[in-house]
CSV table of C-alpha atoms in Angstrom, one decimal:
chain,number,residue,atom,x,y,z
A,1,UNK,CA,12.8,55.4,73.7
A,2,UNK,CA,9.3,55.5,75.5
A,3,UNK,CA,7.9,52.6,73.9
A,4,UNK,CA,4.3,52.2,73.9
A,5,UNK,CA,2.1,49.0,74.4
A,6,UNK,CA,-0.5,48.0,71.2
A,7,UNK,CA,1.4,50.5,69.0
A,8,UNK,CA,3.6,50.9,66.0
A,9,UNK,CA,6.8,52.6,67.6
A,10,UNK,CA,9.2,53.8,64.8
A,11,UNK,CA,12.2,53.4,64.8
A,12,UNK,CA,15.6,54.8,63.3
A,13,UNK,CA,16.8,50.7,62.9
A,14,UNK,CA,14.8,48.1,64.6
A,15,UNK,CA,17.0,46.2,67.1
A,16,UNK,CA,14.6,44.0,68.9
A,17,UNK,CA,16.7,42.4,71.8
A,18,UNK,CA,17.3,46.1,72.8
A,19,UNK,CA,13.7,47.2,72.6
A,20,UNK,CA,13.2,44.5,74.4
A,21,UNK,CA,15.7,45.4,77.3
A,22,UNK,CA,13.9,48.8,77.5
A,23,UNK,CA,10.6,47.7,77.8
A,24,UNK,CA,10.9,45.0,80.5
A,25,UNK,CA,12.1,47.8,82.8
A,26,UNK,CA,8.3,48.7,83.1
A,27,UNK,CA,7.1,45.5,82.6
A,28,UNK,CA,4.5,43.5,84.7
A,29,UNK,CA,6.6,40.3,86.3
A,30,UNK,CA,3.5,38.3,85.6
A,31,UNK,CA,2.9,38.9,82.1
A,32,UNK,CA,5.0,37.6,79.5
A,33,UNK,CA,5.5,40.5,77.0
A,34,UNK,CA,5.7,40.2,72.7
A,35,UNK,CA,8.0,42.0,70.5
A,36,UNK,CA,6.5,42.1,67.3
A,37,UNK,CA,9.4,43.6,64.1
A,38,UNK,CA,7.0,44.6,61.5
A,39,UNK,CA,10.2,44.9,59.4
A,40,UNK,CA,10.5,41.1,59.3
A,41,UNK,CA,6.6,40.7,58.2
A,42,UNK,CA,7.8,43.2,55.1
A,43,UNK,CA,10.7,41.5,54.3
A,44,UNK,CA,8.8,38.0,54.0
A,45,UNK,CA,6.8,39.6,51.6
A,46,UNK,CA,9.3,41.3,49.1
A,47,UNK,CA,11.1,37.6,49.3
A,48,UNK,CA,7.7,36.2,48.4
A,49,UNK,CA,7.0,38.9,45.7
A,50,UNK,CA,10.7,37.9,44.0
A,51,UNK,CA,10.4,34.0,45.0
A,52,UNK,CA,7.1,33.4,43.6
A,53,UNK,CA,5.6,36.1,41.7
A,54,UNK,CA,2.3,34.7,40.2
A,55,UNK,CA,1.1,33.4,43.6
A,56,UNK,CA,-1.5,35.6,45.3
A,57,UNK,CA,-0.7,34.7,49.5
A,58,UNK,CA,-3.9,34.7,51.4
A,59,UNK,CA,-2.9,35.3,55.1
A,60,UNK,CA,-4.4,32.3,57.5
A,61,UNK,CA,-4.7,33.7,60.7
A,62,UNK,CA,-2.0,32.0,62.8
A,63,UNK,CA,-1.7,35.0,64.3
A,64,UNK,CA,-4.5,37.5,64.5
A,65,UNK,CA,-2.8,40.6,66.1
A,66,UNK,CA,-4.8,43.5,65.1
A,67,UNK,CA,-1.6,45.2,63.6
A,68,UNK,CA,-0.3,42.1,61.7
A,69,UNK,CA,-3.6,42.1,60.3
A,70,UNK,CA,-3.5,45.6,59.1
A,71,UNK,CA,0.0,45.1,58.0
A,72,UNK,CA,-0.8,42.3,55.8
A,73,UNK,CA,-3.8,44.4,54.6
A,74,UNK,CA,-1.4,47.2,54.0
A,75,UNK,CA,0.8,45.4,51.6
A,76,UNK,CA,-2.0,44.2,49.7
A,77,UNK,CA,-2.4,40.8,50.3
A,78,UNK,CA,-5.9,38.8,50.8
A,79,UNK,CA,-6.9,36.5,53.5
A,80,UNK,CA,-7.7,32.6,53.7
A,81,UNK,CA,-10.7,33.3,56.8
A,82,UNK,CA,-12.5,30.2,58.4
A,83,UNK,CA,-15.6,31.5,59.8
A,84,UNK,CA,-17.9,34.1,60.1
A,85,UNK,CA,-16.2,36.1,62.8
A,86,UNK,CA,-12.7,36.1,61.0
A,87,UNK,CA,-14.6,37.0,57.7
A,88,UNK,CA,-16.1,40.2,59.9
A,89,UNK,CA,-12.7,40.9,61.7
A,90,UNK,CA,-11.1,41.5,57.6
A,91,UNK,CA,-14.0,43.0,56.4
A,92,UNK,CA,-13.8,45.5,59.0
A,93,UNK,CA,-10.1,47.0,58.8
A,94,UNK,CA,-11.2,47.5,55.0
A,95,UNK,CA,-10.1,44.5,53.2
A,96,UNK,CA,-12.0,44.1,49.7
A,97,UNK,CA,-14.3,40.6,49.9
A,98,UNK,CA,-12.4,40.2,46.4
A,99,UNK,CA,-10.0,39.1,48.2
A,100,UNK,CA,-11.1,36.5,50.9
A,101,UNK,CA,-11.4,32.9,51.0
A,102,UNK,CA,-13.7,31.1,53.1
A,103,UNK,CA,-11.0,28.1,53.3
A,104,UNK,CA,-13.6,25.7,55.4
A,105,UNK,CA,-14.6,22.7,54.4
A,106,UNK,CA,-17.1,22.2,56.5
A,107,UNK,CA,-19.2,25.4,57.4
A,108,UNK,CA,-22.2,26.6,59.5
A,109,UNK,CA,-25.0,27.7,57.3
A,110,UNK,CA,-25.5,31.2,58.6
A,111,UNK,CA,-21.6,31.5,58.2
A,112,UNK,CA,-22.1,30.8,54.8
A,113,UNK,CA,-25.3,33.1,54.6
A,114,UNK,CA,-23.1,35.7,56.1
A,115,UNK,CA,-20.1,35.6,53.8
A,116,UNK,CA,-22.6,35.8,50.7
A,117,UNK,CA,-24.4,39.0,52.1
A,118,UNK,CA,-21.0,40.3,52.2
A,119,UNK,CA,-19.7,39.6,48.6
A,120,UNK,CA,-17.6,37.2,49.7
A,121,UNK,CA,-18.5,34.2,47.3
A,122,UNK,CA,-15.1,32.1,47.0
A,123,UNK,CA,-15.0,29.3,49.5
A,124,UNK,CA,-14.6,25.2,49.8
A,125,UNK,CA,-15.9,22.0,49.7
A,126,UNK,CA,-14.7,18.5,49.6
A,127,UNK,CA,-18.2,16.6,50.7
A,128,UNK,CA,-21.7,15.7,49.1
A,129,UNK,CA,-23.0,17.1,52.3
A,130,UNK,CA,-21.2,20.6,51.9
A,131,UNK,CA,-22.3,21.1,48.1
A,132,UNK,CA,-25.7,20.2,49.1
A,133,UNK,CA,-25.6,22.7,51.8
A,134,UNK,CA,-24.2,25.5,49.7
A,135,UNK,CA,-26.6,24.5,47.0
A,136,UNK,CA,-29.9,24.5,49.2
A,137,UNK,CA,-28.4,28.2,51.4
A,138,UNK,CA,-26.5,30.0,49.1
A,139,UNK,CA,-26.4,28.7,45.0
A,140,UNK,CA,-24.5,31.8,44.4
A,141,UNK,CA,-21.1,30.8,45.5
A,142,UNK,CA,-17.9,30.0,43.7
A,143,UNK,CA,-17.1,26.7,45.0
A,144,UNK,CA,-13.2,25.3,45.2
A,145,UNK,CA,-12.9,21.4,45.5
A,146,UNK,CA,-10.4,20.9,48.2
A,147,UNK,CA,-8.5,17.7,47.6
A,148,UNK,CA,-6.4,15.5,50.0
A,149,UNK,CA,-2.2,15.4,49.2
A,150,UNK,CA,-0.2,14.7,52.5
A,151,UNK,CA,3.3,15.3,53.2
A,152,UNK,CA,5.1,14.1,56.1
A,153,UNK,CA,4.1,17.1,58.0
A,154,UNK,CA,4.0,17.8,61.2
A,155,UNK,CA,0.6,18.4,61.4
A,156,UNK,CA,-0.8,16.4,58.5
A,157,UNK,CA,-4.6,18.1,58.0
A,158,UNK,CA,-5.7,15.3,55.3
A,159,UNK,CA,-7.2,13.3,58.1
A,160,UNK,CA,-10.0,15.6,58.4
A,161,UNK,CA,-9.8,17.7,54.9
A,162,UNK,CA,-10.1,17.0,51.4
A,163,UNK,CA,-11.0,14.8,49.0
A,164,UNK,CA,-9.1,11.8,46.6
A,165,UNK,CA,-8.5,13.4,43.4
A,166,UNK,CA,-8.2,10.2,41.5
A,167,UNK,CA,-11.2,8.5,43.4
A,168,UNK,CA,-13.9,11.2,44.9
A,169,UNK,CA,-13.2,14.0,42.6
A,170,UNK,CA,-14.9,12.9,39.7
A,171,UNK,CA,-17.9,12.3,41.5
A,172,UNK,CA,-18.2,15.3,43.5
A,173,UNK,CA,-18.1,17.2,40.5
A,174,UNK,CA,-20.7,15.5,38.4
A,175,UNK,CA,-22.5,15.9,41.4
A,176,UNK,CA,-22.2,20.1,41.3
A,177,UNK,CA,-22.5,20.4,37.8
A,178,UNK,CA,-26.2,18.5,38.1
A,179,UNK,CA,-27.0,20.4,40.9
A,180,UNK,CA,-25.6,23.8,39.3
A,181,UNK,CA,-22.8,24.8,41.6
A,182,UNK,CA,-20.3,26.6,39.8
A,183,UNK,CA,-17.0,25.1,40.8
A,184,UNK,CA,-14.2,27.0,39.9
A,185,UNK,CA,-10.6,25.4,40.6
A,186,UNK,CA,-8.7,23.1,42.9
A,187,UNK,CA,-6.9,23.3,46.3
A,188,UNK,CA,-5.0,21.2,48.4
A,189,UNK,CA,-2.9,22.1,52.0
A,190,UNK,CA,0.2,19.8,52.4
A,191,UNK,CA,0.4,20.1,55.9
A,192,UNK,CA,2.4,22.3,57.8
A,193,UNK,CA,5.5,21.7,58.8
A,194,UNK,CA,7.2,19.7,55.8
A,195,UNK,CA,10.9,19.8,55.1
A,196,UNK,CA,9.5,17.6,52.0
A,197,UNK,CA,9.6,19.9,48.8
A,198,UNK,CA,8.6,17.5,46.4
A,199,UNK,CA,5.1,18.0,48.1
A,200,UNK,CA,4.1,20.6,46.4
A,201,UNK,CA,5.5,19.2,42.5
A,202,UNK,CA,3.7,16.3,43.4
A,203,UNK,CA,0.4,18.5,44.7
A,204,UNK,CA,0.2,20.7,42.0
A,205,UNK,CA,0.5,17.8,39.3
A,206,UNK,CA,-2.8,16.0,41.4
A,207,UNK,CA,-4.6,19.5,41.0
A,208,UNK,CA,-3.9,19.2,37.3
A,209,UNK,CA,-5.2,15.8,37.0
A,210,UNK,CA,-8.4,17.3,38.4
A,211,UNK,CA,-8.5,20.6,36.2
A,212,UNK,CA,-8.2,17.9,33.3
A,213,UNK,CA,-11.8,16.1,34.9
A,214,UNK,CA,-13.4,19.5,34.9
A,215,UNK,CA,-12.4,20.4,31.3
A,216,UNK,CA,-13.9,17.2,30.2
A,217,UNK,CA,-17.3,17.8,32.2
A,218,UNK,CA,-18.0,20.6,30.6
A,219,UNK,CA,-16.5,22.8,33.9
A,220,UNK,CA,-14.3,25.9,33.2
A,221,UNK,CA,-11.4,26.5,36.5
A,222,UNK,CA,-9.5,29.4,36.6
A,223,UNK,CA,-8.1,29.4,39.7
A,224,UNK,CA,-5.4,27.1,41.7
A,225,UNK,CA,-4.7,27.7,45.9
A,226,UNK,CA,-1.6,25.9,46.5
A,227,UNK,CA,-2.3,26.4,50.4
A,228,UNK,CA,0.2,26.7,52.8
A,229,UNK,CA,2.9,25.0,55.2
A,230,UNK,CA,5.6,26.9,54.2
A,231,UNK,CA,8.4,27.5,57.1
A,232,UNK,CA,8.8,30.8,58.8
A,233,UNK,CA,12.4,30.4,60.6
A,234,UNK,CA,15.2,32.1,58.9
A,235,UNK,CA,16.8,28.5,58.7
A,236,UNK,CA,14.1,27.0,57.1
A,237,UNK,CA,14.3,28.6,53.6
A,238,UNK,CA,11.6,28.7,51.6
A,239,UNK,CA,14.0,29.1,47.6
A,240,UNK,CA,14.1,25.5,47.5
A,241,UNK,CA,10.0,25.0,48.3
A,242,UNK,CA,10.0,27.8,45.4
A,243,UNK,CA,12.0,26.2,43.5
A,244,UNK,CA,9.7,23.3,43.3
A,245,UNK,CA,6.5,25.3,43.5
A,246,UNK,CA,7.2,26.9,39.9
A,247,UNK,CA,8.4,24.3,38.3
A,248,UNK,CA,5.2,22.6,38.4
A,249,UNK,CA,3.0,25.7,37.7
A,250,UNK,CA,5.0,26.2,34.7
A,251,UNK,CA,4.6,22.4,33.5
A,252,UNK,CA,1.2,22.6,34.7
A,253,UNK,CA,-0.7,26.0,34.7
A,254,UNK,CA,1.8,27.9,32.5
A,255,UNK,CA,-1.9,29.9,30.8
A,256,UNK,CA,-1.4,33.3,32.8
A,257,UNK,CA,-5.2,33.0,32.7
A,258,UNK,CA,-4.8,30.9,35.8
A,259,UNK,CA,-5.0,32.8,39.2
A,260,UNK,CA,-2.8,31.5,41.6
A,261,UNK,CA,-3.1,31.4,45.2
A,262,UNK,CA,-1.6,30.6,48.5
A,263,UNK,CA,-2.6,30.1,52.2
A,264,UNK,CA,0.9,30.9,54.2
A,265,UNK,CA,0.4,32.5,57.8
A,266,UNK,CA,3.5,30.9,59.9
A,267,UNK,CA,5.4,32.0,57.1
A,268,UNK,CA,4.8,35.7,57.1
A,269,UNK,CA,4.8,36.0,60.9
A,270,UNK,CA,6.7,32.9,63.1
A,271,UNK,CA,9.8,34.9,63.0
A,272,UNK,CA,8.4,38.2,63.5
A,273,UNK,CA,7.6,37.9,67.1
A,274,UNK,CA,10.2,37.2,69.9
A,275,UNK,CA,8.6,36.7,73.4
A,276,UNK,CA,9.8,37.2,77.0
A,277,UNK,CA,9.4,35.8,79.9
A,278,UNK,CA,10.1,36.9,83.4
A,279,UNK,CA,11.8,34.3,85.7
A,280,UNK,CA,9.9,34.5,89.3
A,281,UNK,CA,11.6,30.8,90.7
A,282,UNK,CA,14.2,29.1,90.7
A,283,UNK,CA,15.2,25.8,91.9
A,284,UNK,CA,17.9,23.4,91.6
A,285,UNK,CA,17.5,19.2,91.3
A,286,UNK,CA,19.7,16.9,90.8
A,287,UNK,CA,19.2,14.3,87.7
A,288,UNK,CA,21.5,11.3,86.6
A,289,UNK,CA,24.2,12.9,88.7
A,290,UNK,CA,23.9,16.6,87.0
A,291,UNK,CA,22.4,19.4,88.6
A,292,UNK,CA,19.6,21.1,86.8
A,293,UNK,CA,18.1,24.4,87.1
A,294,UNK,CA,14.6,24.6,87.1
A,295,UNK,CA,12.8,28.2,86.0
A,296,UNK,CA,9.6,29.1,86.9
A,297,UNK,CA,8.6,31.7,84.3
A,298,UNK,CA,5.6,33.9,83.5
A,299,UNK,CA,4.4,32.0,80.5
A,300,UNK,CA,3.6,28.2,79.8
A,301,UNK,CA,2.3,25.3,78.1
A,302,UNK,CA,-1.6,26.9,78.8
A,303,UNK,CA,-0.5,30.2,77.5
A,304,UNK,CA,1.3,30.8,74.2
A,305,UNK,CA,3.5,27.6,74.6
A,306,UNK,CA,0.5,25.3,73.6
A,307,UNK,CA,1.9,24.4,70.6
A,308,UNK,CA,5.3,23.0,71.6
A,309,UNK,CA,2.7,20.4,72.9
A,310,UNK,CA,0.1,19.9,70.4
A,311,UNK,CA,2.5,20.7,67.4
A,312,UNK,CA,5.7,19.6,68.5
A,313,UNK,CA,7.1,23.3,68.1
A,314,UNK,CA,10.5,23.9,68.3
A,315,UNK,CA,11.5,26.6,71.0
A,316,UNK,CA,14.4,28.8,71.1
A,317,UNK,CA,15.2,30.2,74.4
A,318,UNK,CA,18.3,32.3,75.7
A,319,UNK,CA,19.0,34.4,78.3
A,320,UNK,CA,18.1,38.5,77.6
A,321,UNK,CA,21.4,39.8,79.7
A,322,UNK,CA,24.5,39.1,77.4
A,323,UNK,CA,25.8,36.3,79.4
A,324,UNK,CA,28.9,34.3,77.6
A,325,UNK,CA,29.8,32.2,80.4
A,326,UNK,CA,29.4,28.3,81.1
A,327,UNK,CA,26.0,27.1,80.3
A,328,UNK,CA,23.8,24.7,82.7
A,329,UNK,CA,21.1,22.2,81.9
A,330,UNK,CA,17.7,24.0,82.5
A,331,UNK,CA,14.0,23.4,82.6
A,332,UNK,CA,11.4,26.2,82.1
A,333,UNK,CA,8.3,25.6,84.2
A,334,UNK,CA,5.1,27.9,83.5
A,335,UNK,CA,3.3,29.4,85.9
A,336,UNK,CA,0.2,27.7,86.8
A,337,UNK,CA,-0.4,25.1,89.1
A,338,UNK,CA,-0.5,22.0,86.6
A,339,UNK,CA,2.7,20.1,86.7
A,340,UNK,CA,2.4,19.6,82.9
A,341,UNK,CA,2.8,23.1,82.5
A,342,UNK,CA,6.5,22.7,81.7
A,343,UNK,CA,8.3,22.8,78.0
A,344,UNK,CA,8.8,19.3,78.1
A,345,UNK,CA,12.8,19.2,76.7
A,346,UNK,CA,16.0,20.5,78.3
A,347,UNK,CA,18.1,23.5,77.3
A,348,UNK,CA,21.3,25.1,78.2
A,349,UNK,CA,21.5,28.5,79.6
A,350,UNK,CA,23.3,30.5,82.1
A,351,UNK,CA,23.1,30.5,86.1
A,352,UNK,CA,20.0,32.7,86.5
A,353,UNK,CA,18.0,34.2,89.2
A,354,UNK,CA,14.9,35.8,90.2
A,355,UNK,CA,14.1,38.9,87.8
A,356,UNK,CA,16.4,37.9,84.9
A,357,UNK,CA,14.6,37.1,81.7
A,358,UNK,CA,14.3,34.7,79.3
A,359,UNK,CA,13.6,35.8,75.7
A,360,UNK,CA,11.8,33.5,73.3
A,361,UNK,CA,12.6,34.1,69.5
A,362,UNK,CA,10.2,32.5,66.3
A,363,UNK,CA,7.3,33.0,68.2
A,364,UNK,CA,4.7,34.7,66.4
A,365,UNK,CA,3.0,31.6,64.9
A,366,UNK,CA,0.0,29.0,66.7
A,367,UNK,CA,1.1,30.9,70.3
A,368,UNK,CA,-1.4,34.1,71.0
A,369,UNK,CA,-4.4,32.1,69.5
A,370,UNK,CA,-4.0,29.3,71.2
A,371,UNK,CA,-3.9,30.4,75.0
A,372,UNK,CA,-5.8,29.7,77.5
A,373,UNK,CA,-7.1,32.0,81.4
A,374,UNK,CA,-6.3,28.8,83.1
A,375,UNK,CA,-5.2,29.7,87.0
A,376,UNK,CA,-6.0,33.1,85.8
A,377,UNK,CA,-3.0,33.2,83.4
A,378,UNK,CA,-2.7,34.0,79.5
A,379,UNK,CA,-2.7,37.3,79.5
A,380,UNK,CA,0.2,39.3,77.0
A,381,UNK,CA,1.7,42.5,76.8
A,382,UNK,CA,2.1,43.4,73.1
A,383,UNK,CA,4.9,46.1,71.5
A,384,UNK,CA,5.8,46.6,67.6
A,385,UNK,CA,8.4,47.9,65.8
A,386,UNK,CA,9.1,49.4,62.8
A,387,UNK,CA,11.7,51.1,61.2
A,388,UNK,CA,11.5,54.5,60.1
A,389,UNK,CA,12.4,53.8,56.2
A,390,UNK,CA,9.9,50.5,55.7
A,391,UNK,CA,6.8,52.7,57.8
A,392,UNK,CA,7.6,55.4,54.9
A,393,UNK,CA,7.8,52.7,52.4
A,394,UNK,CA,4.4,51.4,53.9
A,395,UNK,CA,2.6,55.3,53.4
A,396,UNK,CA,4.2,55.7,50.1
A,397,UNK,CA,2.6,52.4,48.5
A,398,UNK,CA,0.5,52.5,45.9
A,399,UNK,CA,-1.1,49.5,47.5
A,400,UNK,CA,-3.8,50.7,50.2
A,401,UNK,CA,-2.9,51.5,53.8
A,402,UNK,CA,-5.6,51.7,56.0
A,403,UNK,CA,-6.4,55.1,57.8
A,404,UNK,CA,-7.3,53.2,60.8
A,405,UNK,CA,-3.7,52.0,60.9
A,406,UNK,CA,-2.2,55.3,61.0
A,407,UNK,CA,-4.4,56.3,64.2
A,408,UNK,CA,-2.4,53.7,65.9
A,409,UNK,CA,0.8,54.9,65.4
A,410,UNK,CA,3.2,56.1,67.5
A,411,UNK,CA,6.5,58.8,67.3
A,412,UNK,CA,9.5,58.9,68.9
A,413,UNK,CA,8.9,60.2,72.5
């Protein structure tokens, strides 16, 4: 198959590792190249639909690939946007303001004056400062008091978001009642990367306790984001986070007159994407007595490796050739001139040489948005993949399917 770059190619069956094959043949060396399954992206949601029915996912842009986007779109979900540019990028592949969040906390007021010109009213606060600033720019909005519920996350965001629902809650909305912000529910975000499921029991019972202070000021919620941090990897199953999930909305918001949303992005996209890498050096050390292999390879800690560094993400390299014989300790080195630029953890993979590749899989989430031009790297080759039944699935939904998404398909060649 002629596979073409920044398009939908369909496919009969989608077999990544072998598109993958294909492509490199006419590959850049220097440019780590992204294999994007669309299929997977589906699949998460019809798992989410069955999992968790009543909860409304709101994509956060982990990954802000122009077709993810209009995938996401496509299936009907809304988006959890953090500024004024993402809030434009949405709006302009046709997404209804209905159904966007402005999920900051802390926002520029021309952001905010921009969201409100463009219908999109729903965003948070967890400050005196930020209902003052809403109040005095835009008195319009519908205002969702973000409170603070850690996990132990990985990246635990209640250091710099939300507010004590026992202690600053109550306060805060006094405060927007007296100055006549209409606030209209309660979210939290219990960090991403928690194997703890009780988080979100736990969560959800703290946003009741705070519906409860609203009822008796005189407030009227209706709505409940739950946020994200739910896993993305195949291995990290999200039925047990599910599990927990609903049996707290049913002890606590069981009135169907609650909406229910969500804020996953690794979730619907981490496993999606499988990355490769070109190896262009090779060198052999010695350490404690064992030879190691050393790669030098097209991509890097400054390029869509960032986060194995300021995340702690976990990595999944093998070698693209079918290669079942004895495995060596290896390092992979990236390719600029910083001698950080390394994934800083061993692996084991087979003898390899100059031209062979490396494939990367679980990469589609924190990798793309985080890279940077340093040396003159960072650039990315990007290919998708569909198969043939889901992209009729996709044209036959009732749900809308952009027409803009259509002109960047691809057939057979």
């Amino acid at each position: 198959m002629n596979y073409k770059r920044d398009l939908v190619n369909i496919e009969e069956d989608v077999n990544v590792r072998s598109a993958i094959a294909d492509i490199v043949k006419s590959e850049s060396e220097d440019c780590p190249t992204f294999v994007c399954n669309v299929d997977d992206i589906i699949a998460k949601h019809e798992l989410w639909r069955k999992l968790m029915p009543r909860i409304e996912p709101h994509y956060v842009k982990c990954n802000d690939s122009d077709i993810v986007l209009r995938t996401i779109a496509a299936l009907g979900l809304g988006f959890d946007c953090a500024s004024k540019v993402e809030i434009e990028r949405v709006l302009s592949i046709g997404v209804d303001p209905s159904k966007i969040i402005f999920a900051h906390t802390v926002k520029f007021d021309n952001h905010i004056k921009y969201a409100v010109e463009n219908n999109v009213t729903l965003m948070t606060f967890d400050t005196e400062h930020e209902l003052r600033k809403m109040k005095a720019t835009a008195p319009c909005v519908r205002a969702v008091i973000r409170i603070r519920y850690d996990s132990n996350a990985k990246v635990v965001l209640g250091t710099k978001f939300g507010c004590d629902p026992y202690t600053e809650a109550p306060g805060l909305l006094e405060l927007a009642k007296s100055v006549g912000i209409d606030v209209v529910g309660v979210s939290f975000h219990v960090g991403s990367g928690s194997k703890d499921f009780v988080s979100f029991y736990n969560a959800i019972h703290s946003a009741n306790h705070v519906f409860g202070i609203a009822k008796d000021l005189g407030l009227h919620f209706d709505l409940l984001d739950i946020g994200g941090g739910f896993p993305g990897k195949p291995s990290d199953s999200i039925e047990t986070f599910a599990e927990h999930v609903n049996a707290a909305i049913e002890e606590c918001f069981s009135d169907p007159k609650i909406r229910i949303i969500s804020e996953p992005g690794m979730y619907f996209v981490e496993s999606a994407f499988t990355l490769a890498c070109s190896i262009y050096g090779v060198t052999e050390s010695v350490v404690q007595d064992e030879n190691v292999y050393n790669y030098f390879v097209s991509d890097g800690v400054f390029g869509n490796f960032t986060s194995v560094v300021s995340y702690d993400m976990d990595v999944l390299p093998e070698a693209l050739r079918n290669d079942e014989g004895e495995k060596y300790l290896s390092v992979i080195r990236g390719p600029t001139t910083d001698a950080h630029d390394v994934i800083p953890r061993t692996f084991l993979l087979p003898k390899m040489k100059y031209g062979d590749y490396i494939i990367f899989h679980y990469m589609g989430s924190y990798t793309s948005v985080l890279t940077t031009p340093f040396n003159g790297f960072g650039e990315s080759h990007y290919y998708y993949v569909v198969s043939k039944d889901n992209w009729c699935r996709l044209q036959s939904s009732k749900l809308p399917l952009p027409n803009s998404y259509c002109n960047l398909l691809c057939e057979k060649n």
